[in-house]
Short mmCIF file of C-alpha atoms in Angstrom, two decimals:
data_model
loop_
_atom_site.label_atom_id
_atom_site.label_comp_id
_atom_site.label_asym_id
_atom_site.label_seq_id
_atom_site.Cartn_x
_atom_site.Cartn_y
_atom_site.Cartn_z
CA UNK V 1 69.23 72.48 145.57
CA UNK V 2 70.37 69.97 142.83
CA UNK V 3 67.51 71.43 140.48
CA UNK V 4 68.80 75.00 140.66
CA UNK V 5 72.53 73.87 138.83
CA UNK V 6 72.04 73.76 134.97
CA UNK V 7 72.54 70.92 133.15
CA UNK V 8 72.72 69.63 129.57
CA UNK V 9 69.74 68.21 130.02
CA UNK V 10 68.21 71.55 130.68
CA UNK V 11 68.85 72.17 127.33
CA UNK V 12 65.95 70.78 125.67
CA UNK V 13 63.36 72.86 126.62
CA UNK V 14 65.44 75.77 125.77
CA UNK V 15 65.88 74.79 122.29
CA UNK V 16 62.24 73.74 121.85
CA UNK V 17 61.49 77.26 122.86
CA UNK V 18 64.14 78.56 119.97
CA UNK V 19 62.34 75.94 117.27
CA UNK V 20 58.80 77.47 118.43
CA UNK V 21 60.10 80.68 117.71
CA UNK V 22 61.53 79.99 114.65
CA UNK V 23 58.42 77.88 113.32
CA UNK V 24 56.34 81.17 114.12
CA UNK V 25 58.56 84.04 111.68
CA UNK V 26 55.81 85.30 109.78
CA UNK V 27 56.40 86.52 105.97
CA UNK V 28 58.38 89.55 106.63
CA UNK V 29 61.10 87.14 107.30
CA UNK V 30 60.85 85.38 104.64
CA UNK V 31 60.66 87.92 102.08
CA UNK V 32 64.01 89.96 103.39
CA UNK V 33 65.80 86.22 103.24
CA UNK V 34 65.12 86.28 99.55
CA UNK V 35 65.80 90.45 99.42
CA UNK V 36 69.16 89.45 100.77
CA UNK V 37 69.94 86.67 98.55
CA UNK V 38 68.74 88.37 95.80
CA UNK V 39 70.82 90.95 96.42
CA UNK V 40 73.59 89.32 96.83
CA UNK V 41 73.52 87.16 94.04
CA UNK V 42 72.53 90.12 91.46
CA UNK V 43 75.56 92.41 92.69
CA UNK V 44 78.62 89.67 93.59
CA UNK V 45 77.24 86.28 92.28
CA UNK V 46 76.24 86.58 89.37
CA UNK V 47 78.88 88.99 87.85
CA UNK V 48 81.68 86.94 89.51
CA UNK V 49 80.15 83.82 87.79
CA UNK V 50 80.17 85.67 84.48
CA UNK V 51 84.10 86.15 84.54
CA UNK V 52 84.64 82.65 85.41
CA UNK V 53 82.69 81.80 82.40
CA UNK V 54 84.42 83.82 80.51
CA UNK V 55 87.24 82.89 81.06
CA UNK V 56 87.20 79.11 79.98
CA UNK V 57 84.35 80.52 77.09
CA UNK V 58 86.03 81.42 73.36
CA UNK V 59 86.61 84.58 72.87
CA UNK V 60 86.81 86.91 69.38
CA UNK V 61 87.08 83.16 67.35
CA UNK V 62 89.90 82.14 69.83
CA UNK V 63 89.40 78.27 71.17
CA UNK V 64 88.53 78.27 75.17
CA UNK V 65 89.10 75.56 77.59
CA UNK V 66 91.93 74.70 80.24
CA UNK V 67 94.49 74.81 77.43
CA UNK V 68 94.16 78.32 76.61
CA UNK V 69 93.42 79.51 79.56
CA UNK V 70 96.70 78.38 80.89
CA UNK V 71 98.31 79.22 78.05
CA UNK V 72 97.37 83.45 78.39
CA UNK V 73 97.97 82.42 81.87
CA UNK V 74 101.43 81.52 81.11
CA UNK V 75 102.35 84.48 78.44
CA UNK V 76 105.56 86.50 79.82
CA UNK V 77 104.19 89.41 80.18
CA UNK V 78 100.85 87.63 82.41
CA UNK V 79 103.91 85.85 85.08
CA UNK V 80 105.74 89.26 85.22
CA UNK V 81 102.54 91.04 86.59
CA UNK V 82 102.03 88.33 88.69
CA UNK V 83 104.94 87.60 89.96
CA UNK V 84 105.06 91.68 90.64
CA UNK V 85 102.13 91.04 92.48
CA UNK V 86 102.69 88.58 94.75
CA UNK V 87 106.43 89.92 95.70
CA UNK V 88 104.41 93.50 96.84
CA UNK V 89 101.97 91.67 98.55
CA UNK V 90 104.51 89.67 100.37
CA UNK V 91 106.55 92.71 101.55
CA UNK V 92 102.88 94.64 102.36
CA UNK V 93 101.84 91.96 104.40
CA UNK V 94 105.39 91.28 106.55
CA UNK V 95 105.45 95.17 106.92
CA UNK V 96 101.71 95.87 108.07
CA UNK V 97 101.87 92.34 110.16
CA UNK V 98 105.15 93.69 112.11
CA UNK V 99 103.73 97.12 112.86
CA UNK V 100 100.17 96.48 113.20
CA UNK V 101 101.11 94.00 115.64
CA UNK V 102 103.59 96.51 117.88
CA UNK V 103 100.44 99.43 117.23
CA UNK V 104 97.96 97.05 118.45
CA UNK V 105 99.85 96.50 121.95
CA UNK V 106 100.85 100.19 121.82
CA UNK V 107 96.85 101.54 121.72
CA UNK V 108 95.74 98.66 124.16
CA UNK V 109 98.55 98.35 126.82
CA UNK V 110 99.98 102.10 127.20
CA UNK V 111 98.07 105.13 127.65
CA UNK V 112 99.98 108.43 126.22
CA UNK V 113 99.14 111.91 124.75
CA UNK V 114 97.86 111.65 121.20
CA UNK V 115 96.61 107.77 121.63
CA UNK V 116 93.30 108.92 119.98
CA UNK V 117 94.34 110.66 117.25
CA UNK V 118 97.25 107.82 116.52
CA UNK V 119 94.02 105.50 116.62
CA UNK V 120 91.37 107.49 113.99
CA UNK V 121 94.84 107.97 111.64
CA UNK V 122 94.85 104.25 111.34
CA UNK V 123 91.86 103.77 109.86
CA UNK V 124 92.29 106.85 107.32
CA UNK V 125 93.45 103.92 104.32
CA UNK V 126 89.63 102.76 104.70
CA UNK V 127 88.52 106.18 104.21
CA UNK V 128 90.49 107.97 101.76
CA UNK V 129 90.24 107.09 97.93
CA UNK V 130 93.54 104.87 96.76
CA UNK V 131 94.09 107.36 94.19
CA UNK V 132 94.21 109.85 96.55
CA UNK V 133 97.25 107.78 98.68
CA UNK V 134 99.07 107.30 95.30
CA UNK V 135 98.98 110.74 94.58
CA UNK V 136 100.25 112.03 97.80
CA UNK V 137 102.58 109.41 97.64
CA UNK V 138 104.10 110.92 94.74
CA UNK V 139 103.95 114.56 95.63
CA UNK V 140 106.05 113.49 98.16
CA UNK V 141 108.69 111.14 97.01
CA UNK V 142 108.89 111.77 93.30
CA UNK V 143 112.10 112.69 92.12
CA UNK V 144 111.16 115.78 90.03
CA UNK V 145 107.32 116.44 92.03
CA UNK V 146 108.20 115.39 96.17
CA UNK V 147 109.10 117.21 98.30
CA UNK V 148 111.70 114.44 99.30
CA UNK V 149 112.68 114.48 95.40
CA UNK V 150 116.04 116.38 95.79
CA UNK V 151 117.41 114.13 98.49
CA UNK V 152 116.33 111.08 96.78
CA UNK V 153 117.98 112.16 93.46
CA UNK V 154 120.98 112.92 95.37
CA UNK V 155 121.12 109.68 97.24
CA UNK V 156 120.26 107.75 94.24
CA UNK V 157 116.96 106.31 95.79
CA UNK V 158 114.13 105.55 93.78
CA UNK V 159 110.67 105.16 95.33
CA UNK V 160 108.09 106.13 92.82
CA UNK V 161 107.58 103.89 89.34
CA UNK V 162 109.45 101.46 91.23
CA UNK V 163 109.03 98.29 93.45
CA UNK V 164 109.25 100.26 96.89
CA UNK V 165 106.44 102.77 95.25
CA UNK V 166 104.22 99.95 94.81
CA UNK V 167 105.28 97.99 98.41
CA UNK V 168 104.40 101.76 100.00
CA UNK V 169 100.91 102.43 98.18
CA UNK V 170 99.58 98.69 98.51
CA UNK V 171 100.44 99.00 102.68
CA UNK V 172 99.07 102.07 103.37
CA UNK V 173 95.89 100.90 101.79
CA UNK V 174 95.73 97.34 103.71
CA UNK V 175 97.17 99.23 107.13
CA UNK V 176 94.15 98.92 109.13
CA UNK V 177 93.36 94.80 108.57
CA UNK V 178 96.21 93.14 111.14
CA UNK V 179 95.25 95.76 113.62
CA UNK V 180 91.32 95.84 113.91
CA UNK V 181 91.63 92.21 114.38
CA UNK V 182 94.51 92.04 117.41
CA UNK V 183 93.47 94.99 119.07
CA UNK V 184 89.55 93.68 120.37
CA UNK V 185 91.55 90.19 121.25
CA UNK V 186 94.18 91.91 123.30
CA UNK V 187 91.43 93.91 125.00
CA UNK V 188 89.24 90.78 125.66
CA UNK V 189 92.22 88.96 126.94
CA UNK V 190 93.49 91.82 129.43
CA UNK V 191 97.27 91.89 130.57
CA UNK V 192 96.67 90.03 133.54
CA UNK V 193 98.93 87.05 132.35
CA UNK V 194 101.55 89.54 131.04
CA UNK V 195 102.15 91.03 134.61
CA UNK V 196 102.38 88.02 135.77
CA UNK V 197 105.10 86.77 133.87
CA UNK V 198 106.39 90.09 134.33
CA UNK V 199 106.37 89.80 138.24
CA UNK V 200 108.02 85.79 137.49
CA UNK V 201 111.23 87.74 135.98
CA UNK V 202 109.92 87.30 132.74
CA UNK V 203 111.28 90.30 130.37
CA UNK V 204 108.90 92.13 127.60
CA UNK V 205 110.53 90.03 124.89
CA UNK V 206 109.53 86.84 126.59
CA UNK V 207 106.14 87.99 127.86
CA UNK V 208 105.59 88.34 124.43
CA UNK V 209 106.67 85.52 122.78
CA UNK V 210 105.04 82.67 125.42
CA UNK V 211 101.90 85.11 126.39
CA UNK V 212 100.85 87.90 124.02
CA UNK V 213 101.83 86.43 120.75
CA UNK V 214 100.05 82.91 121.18
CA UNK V 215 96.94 84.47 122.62
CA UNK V 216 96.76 86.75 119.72
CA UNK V 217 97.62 84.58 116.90
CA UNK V 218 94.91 83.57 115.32
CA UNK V 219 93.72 87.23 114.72
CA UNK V 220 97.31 87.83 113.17
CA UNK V 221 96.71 85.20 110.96
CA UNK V 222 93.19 86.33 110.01
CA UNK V 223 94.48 89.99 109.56
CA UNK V 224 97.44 88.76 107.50
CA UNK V 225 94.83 86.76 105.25
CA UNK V 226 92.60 90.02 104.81
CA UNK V 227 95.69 92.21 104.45
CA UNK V 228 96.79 89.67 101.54
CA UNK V 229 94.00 89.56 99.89
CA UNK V 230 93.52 93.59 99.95
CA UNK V 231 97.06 93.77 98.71
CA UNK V 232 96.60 91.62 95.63
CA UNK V 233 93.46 93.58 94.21
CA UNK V 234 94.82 96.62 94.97
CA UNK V 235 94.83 98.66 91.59
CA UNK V 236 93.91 102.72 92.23
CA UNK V 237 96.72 103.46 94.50
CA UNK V 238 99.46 101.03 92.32
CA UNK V 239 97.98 102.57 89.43
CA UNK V 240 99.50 106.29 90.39
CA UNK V 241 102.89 105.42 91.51
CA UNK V 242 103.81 102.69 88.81
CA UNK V 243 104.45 103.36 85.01
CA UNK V 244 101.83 100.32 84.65
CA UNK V 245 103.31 99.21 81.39
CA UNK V 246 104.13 95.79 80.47
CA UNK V 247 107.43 94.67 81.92
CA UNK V 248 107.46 97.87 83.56
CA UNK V 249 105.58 98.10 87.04
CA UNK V 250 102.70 96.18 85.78
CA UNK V 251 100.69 94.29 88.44
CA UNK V 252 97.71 92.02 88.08
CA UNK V 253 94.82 94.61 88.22
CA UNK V 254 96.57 96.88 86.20
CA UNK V 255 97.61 93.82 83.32
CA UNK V 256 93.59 93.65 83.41
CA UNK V 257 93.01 97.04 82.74
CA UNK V 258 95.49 97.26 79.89
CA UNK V 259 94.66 94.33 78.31
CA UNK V 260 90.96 94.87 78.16
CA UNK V 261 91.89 98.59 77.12
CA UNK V 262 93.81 97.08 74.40
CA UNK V 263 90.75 94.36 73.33
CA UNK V 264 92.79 91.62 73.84
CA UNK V 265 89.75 90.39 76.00
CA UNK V 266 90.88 86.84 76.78
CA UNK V 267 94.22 87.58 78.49
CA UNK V 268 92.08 89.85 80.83
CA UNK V 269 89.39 87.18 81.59
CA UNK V 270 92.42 84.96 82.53
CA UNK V 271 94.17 87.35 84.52
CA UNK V 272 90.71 88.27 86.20
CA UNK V 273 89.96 84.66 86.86
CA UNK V 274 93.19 84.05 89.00
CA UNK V 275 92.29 87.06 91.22
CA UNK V 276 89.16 85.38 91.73
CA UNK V 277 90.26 81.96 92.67
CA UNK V 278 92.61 83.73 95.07
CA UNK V 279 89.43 85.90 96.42
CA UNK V 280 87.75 82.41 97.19
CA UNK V 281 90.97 81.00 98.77
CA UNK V 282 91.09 83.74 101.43
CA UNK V 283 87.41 83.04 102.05
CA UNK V 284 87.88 79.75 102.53
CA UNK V 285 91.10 80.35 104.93
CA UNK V 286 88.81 82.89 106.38
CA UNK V 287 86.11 80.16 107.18
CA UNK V 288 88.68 77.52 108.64
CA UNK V 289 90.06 79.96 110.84
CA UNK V 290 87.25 81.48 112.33
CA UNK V 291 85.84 78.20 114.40
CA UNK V 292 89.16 77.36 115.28
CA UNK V 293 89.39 80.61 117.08
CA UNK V 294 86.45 80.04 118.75
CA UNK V 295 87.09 76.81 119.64
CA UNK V 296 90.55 77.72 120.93
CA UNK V 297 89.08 80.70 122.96
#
């Protein structure tokens, strides 16, 4: 009887058997490794690499280094579409982390009338072109074009070629991030431990701060890091409801375009380079965060 419960020791033959396997992959799996890495590195390595470089490299006689670098880096008009960027990134992320979070636990833990059509809307962002969303964006809250425009005017409120416009396009486009990653936690997890508390004299508020919201948050925080990171590259939706001029609604994808539009080919390698580095940050956040969840779960 003692011979029929698994043990650790058990283990060895099992991953003998797993190192036989793998010692016996013929060619074929060999040759779609190097497919794979080849592909990779032709169509995201390799061009990535090439904007790094040329981003420290001179450019059109101009010195390169650190010191220039940070010196387009530092150029008004470079902090103002940063600093543009990362304040409608903020307010994206908060708004799609609040309500993906309360649309996760309504899809998962009610059952009502529409529930599968409220469920294929949210992942129409991943589907539709960005330029499409800024576009209806504006035939529908433009002053002189929405059909909102004549309350608007009269209230005073301005939404398009404006900070909300650009808070508005850049969450509809990140929308579906928080909640693809809560919802298949919160289905794993059941409500078991919810109706529990529940049945304690626990209220929803409660059951959701000390049960649903610490079982779930390491998928917030992975969706909020994939939401940011969507936010901040964001360019065809921003680039319909903002005037995209300098000092004037222009983010950090759109201070690219312009400046490389305009020749001035350094300032956009420098700008391009930052959106890179923060690329490589969420990866790495991304990569930390994934074995603690497993380890935690």
């Amino acid at each position: 009887m003692a011979d029929a419960i698994p043990t650790p020791l058990d283990a060895g033959p099992v991953q003998e058997a797993k190192r036989r396997v793998r010692s016996k992959r013929g060619p074929l799996a060999y040759t779609l490794r190097v497919v794979v890495i080849a592909y990779l590195f032709f169509l995201v390595v390799w061009p990535v690499s090439v904007v790094v470089q040329r981003a420290f490299a001179p450019v059109d006689g101009k010195p390169g280094g650190i010191g220039p670098l940070w010196e387009r880096l530092t150029d008004p008009a470079a902090i103002y579409a940063f600093n543009l960027t990362l304040t409608v990134s903020f307010w994206a992320v908060v708004i799609n982390t609040i309500f993906g979070v309360g649309i996760s636990i309504l899809l998962v833990r009610h059952r009502f009338p529409g529930r599968r059509v409220l469920s294929v809307l949210i992942d129409l962002p991943m589907s539709v072109s960005p330029v499409v969303v800024g576009l209806a964006l504006v035939l529908t809250y433009s002053t002189s074009l929405g059909i909102f425009g004549d309350v608007l005017q009269a209230t005073g409120l301005r939404i398009i070629n404006s900070t909300p416009g650009l808070i508005m396009a850049t969450a509809f486009v990140s929308l579906p991030l928080v909640i693809r990653e809560v919802i298949p936690v919160l289905e794993e997890v059941g409500d078991d431990a919810e109706t529990a508390a529940k049945s304690l004299g626990a209220n929803g508020w409660q059951a959701f701060w000390r049960i649903t919201l610490p079982t779930i948050k390491w998928a917030v925080v992975y969706g909020v890091v994939l939401s940011a990171a969507r936010a901040i590259g964001e360019y065809g939706a921003v680039r319909i409801v903002s005037r995209g001029a300098e000092f004037n609604g222009e983010t950090a994808t759109l201070l690219i375009q312009n400046e490389y539009g305009a020749f001035n080919e350094a300032a956009a390698y420098a700008a391009a380079f930052v959106l890179v580095v923060l690329a490589v940050l969420a990866l790495v956040v991304i990569t930390v965060i994934r074995p603690q969840e497993s380890h935690r779960s």
